[in-house]
Short mmCIF file of C-alpha atoms and ligand atoms in Angstrom, two decimals:
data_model
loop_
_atom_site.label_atom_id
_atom_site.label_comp_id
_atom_site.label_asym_id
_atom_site.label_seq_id
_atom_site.Cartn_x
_atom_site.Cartn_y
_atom_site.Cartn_z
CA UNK A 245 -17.54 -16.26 10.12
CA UNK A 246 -14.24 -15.03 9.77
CA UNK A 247 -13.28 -11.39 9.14
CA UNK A 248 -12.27 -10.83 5.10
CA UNK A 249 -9.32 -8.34 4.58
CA UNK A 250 -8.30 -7.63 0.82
CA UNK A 251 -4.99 -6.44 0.08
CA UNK A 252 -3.42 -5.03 -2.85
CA UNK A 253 0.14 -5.73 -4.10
CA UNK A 254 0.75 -8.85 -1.87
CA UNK A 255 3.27 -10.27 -3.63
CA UNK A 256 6.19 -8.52 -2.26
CA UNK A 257 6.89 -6.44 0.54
CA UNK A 258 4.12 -4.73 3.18
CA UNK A 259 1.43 -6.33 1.31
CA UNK A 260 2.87 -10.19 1.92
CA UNK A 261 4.19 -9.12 5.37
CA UNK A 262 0.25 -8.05 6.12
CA UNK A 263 -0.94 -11.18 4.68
CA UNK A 264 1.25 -12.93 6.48
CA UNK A 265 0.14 -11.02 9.63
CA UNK A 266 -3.48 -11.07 9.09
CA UNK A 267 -3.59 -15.12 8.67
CA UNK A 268 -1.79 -14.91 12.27
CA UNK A 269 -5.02 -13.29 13.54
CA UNK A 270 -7.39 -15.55 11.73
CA UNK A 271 -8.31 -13.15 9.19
CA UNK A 272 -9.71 -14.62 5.55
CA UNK A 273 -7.46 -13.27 2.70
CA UNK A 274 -8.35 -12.00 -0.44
CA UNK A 275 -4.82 -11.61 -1.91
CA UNK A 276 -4.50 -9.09 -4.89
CA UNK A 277 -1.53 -9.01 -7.18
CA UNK A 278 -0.24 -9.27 -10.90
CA UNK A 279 2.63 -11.74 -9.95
CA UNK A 280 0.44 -15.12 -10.25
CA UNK A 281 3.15 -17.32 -9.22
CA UNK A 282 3.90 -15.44 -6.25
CA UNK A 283 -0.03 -15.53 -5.28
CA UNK A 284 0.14 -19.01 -5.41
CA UNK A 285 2.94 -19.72 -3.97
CA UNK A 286 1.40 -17.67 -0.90
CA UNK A 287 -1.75 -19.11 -0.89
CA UNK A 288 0.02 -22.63 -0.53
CA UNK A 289 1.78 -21.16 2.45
CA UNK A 290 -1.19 -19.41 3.99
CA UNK A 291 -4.25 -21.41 3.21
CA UNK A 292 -3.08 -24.14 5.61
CA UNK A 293 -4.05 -21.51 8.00
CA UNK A 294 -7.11 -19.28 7.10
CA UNK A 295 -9.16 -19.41 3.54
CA UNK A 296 -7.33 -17.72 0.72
CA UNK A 297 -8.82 -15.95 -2.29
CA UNK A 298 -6.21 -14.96 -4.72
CA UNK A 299 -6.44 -12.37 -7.73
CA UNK A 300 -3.79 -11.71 -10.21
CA UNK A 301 -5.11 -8.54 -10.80
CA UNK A 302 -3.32 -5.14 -12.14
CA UNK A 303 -5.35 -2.52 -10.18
CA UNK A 304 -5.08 -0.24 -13.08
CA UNK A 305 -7.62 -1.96 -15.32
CA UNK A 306 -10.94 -0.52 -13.78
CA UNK A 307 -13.24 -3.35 -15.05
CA UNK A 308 -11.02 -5.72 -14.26
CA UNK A 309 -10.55 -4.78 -10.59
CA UNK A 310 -14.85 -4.26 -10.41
CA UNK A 311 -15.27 -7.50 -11.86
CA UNK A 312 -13.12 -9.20 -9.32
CA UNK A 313 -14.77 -7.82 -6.44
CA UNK A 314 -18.07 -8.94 -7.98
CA UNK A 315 -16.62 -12.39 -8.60
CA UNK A 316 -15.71 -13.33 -4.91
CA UNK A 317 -16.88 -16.17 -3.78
CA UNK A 318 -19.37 -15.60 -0.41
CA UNK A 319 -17.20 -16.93 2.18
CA UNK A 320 -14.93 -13.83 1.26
CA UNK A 321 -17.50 -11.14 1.56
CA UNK A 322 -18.29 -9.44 2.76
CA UNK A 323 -14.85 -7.17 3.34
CA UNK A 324 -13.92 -5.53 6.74
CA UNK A 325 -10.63 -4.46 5.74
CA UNK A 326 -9.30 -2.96 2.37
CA UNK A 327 -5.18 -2.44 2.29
CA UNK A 328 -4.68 -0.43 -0.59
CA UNK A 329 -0.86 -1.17 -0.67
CA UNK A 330 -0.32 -1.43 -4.65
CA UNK A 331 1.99 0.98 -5.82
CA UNK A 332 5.62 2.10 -6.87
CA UNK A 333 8.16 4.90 -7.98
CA UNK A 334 9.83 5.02 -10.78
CA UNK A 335 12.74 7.22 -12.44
CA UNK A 336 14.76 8.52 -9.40
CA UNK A 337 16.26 11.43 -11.26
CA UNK A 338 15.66 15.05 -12.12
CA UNK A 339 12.08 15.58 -13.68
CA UNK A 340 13.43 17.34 -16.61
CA UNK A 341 15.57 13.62 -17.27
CA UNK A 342 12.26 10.99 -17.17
CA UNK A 343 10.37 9.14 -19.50
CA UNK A 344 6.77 10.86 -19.85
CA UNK A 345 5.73 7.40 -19.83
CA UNK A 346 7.25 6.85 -16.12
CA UNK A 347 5.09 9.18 -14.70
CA UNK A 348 2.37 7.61 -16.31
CA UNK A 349 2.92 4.37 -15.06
CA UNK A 350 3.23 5.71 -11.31
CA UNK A 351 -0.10 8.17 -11.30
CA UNK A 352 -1.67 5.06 -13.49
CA UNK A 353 -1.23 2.77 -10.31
CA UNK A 354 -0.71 4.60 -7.33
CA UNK A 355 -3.89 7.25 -7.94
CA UNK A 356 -6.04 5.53 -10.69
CA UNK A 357 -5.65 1.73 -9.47
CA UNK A 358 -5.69 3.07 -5.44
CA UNK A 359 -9.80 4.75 -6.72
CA UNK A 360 -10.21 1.93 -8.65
CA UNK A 361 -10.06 -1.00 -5.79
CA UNK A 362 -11.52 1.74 -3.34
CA UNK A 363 -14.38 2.39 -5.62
CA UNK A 364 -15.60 -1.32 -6.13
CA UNK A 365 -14.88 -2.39 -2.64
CA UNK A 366 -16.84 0.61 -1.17
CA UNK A 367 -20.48 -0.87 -1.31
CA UNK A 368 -18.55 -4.39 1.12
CA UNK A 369 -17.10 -1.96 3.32
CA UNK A 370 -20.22 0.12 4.19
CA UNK A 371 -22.58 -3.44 4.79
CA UNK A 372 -19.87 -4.25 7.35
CA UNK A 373 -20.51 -1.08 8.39
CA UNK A 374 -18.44 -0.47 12.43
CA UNK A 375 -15.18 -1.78 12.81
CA UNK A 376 -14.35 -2.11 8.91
CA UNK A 377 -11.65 0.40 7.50
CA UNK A 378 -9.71 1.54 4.27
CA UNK A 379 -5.31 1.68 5.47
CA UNK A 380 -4.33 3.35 2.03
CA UNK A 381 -0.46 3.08 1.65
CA UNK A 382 1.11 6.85 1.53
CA UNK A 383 4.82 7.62 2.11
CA UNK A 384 6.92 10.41 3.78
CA UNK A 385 7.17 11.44 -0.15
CA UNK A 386 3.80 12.54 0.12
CA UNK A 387 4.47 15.30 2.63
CA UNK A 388 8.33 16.13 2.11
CA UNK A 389 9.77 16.86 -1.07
CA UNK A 390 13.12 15.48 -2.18
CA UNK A 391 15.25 15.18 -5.53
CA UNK A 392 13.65 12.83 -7.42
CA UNK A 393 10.63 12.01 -6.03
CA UNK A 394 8.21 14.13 -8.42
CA UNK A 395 5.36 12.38 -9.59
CA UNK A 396 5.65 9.57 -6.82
CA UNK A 397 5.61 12.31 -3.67
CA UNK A 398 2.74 13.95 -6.02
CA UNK A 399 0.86 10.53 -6.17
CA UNK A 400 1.14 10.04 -1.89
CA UNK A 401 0.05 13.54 -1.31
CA UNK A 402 -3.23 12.22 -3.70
CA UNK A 403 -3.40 9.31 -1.17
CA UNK A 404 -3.40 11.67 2.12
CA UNK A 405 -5.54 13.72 0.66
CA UNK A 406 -8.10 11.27 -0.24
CA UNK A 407 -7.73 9.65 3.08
CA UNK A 408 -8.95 12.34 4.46
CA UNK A 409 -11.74 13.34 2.27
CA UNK A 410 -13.04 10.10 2.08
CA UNK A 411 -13.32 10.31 6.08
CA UNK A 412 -15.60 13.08 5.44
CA UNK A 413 -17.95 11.52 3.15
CA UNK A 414 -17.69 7.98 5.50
CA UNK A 415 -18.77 9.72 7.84
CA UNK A 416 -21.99 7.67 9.96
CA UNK A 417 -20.70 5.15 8.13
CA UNK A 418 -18.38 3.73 10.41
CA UNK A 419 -15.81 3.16 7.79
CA UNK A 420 -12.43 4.27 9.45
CA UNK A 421 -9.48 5.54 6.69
CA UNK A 422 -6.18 5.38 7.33
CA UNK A 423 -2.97 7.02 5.59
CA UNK A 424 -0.18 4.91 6.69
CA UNK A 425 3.14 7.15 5.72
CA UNK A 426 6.36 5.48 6.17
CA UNK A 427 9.60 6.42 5.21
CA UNK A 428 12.63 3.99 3.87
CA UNK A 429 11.68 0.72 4.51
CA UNK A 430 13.49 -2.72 2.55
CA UNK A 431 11.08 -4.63 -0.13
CA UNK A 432 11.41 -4.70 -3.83
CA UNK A 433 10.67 -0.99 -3.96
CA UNK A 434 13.97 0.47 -4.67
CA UNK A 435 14.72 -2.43 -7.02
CA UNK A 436 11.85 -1.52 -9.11
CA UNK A 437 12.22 2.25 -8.88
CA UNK A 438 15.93 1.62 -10.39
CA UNK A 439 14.52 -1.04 -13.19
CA UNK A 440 16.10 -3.47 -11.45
CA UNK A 441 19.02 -2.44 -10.21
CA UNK A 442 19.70 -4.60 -7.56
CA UNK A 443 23.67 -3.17 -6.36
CA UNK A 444 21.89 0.61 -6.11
CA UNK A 445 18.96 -1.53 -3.59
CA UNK A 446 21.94 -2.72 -1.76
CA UNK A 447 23.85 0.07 -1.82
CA UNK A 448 20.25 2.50 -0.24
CA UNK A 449 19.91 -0.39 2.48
CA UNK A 450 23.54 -0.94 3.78
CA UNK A 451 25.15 0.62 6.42
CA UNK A 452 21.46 1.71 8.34
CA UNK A 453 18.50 0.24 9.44
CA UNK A 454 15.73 0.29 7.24
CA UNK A 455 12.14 -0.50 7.97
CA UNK A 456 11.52 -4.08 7.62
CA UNK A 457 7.96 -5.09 5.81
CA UNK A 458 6.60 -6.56 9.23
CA UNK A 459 7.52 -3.48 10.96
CA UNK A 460 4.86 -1.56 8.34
CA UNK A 461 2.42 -5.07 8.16
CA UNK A 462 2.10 -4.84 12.17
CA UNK A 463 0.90 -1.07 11.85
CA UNK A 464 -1.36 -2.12 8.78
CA UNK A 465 -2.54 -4.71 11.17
CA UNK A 466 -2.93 -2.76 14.18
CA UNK A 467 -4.68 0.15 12.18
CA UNK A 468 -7.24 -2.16 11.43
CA UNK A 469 -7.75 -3.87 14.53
CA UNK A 470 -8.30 -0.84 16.86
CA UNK A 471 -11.80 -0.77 18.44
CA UNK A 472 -14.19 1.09 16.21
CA UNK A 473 -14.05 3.91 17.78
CA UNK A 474 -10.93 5.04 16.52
CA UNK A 475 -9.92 5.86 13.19
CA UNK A 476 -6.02 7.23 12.89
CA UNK A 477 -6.35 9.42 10.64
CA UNK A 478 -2.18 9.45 9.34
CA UNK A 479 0.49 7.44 11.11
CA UNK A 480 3.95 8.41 9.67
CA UNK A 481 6.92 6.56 10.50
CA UNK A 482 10.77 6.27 9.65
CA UNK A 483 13.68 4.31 10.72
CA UNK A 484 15.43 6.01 13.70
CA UNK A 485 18.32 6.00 11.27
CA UNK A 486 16.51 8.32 8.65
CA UNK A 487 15.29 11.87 9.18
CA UNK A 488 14.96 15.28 7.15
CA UNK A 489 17.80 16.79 5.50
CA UNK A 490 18.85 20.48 5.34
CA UNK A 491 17.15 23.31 1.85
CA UNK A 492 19.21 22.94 -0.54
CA UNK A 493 20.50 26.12 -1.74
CA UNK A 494 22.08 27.34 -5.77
CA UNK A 495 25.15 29.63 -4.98
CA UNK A 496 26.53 31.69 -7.56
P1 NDP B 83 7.23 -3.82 -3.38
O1 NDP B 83 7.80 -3.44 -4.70
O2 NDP B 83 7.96 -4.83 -2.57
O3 NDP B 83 5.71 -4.27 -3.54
C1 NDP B 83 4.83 -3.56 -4.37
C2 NDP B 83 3.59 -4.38 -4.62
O4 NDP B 83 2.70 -3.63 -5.46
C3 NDP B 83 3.87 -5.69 -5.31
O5 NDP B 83 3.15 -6.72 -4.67
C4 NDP B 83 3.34 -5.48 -6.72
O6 NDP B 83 2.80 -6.69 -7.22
C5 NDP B 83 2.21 -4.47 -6.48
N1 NDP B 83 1.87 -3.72 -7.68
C6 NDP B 83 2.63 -2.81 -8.34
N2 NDP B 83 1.99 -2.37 -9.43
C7 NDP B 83 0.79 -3.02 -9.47
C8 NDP B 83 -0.31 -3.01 -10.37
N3 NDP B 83 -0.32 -2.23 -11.46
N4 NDP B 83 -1.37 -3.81 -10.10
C9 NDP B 83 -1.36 -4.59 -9.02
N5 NDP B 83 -0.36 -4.64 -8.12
C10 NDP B 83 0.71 -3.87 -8.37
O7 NDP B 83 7.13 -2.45 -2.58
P2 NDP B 83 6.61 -2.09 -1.08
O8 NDP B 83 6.07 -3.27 -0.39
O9 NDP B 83 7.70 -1.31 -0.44
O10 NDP B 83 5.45 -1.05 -1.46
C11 NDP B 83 4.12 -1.18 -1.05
C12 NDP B 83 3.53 0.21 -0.96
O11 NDP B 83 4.21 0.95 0.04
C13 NDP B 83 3.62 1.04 -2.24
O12 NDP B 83 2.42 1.76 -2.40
C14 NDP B 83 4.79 1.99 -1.95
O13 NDP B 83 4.68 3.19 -2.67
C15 NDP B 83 4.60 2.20 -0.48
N6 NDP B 83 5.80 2.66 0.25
C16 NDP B 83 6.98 1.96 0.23
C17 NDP B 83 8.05 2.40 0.96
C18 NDP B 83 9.38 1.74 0.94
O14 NDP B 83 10.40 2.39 1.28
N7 NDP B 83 9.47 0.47 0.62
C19 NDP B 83 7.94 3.58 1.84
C20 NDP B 83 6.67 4.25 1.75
C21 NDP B 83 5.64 3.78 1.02
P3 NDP B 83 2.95 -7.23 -8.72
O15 NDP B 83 4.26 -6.71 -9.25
O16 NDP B 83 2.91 -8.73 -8.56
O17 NDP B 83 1.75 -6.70 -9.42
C1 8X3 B 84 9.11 5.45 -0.27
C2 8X3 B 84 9.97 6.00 0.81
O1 8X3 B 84 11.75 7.70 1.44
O2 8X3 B 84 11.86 6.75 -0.82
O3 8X3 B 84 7.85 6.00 -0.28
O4 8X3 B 84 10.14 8.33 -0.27
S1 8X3 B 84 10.97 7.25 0.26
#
């Protein structure tokens, strides 16, 4: 039987990249997602490959995420590998400029709907038992503050954090967690943190050398492929083009 990953937020980005990289391998897919054209559209392109499960699920609706897992059909449990990869910024200004509602929107998916798919998938990942592993999606935000980034760094230092206490409780299990942290990388992120501004994505992305999504999907991949005797516990990565900046500093 063939190993069953489930990823989160594979319509775009890491999470297609790691789909894409997974089927390589031979994996099953369980693709998750709110976009259902785009699920099908990759299921057409991937199921000539490996089985494919899609959900057009928003990870943010608790009972709708449980009842998904619940609904798999049994070739697609149960799951070894759980890429919790949904998520997004919003409102790339000062705090004291965004919509209340922003920063609802980005704790709402990137804390609530990362406990929400780790909660119902838990019982699958702990019958698998060795060798099966959580790779939660962090950022650089989540360690290193910058202008802007509020809630969303806020929300990745949740994901870190939880990374590593859920490696406490896993424990015996032989459940490995992983906080994958990268740093500017090209998807749909930026257009969607700019509400679609697609010149100020250009503009971020030209003139360097951003992470590409199958730079990110091959760590995803090899995260979860290590012998089961490893868990890394946080990988961070960045373009060799990007790197910290100098403390700001108010002068009179
Ligand atoms: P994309 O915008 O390209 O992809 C984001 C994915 O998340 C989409 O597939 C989207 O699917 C899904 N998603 C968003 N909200 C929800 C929701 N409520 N329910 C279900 N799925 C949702 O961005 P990336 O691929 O870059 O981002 C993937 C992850 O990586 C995110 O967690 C992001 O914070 C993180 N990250 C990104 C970096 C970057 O520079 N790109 C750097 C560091 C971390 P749909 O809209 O169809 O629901
Ligand atoms: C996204 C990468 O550098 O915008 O998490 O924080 S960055």
């Amino acid at each position: 039987m063939n190993d069953v990953v489930l990823i989160t937020g594979a319509t775009s980005g890491f999470g297609r990249a790691a789909a894409r990289r997974f089927a390589k391998e031979g994996w099953s897919l369980i693709l998750a997602g709110r976009r259902q054209e785009r699920l099908q559209e990759l299921k057409e392109e991937l199921s000539q490959v490996v089985p494919v499960h899609t959900v057009a699920l928003d990870v943010r609706d608790a009972e709708a995420v449980k009842q998904a897992i619940a609904d798999l059909p049994g070739e697609f449990r149960p799951i070894k590998s759980l890429i919790n990869n949904a998520g997004l910024a919003l409102a790339p200004k000062p705090s004291q400029e965004v919509d209340l509602a922003d920063w609802h929107t980005m704790i709402d998916t990137n804390v609530t709907g990362l406990v929400n798919v780790t909660h119902a998938v838990l019982p699958s990942l702990i019958e698998v038992g060795k060798g099966a592993s959580i790779v939660n999606l962090g950022s650089v935000a989540g360690q290193w503050p910058y202008p802007g980034g509020h809630v969303y760094g806020a929300t990745k230092a949740f994901v870190q954090q939880f990374t590593y206490n859920l490696r406490c409780d896993l424990l015996g299990t032989g459940v490995r967690v992983t906080d994958i942290a990268p740093g500017m990388a090209e998807t749909e992120f930026t257009l969607v943190r700019t509400g679609g501004d697609q010149a100020a994505s250009d503009k971020l992305y030209s003139g360097t050398t951003p992470l590409e999504p199958e730079d990110i999907a091959e760590l995803i991949y090899y995260t979860a492929s290590l012998p089961a005797h490893i868990n890394i516990n946080r990988l961070e990565v960045m373009p060799t083009r990007q790197a910290w900046s100098a403390f700001a500093i108010d002068r009179d």
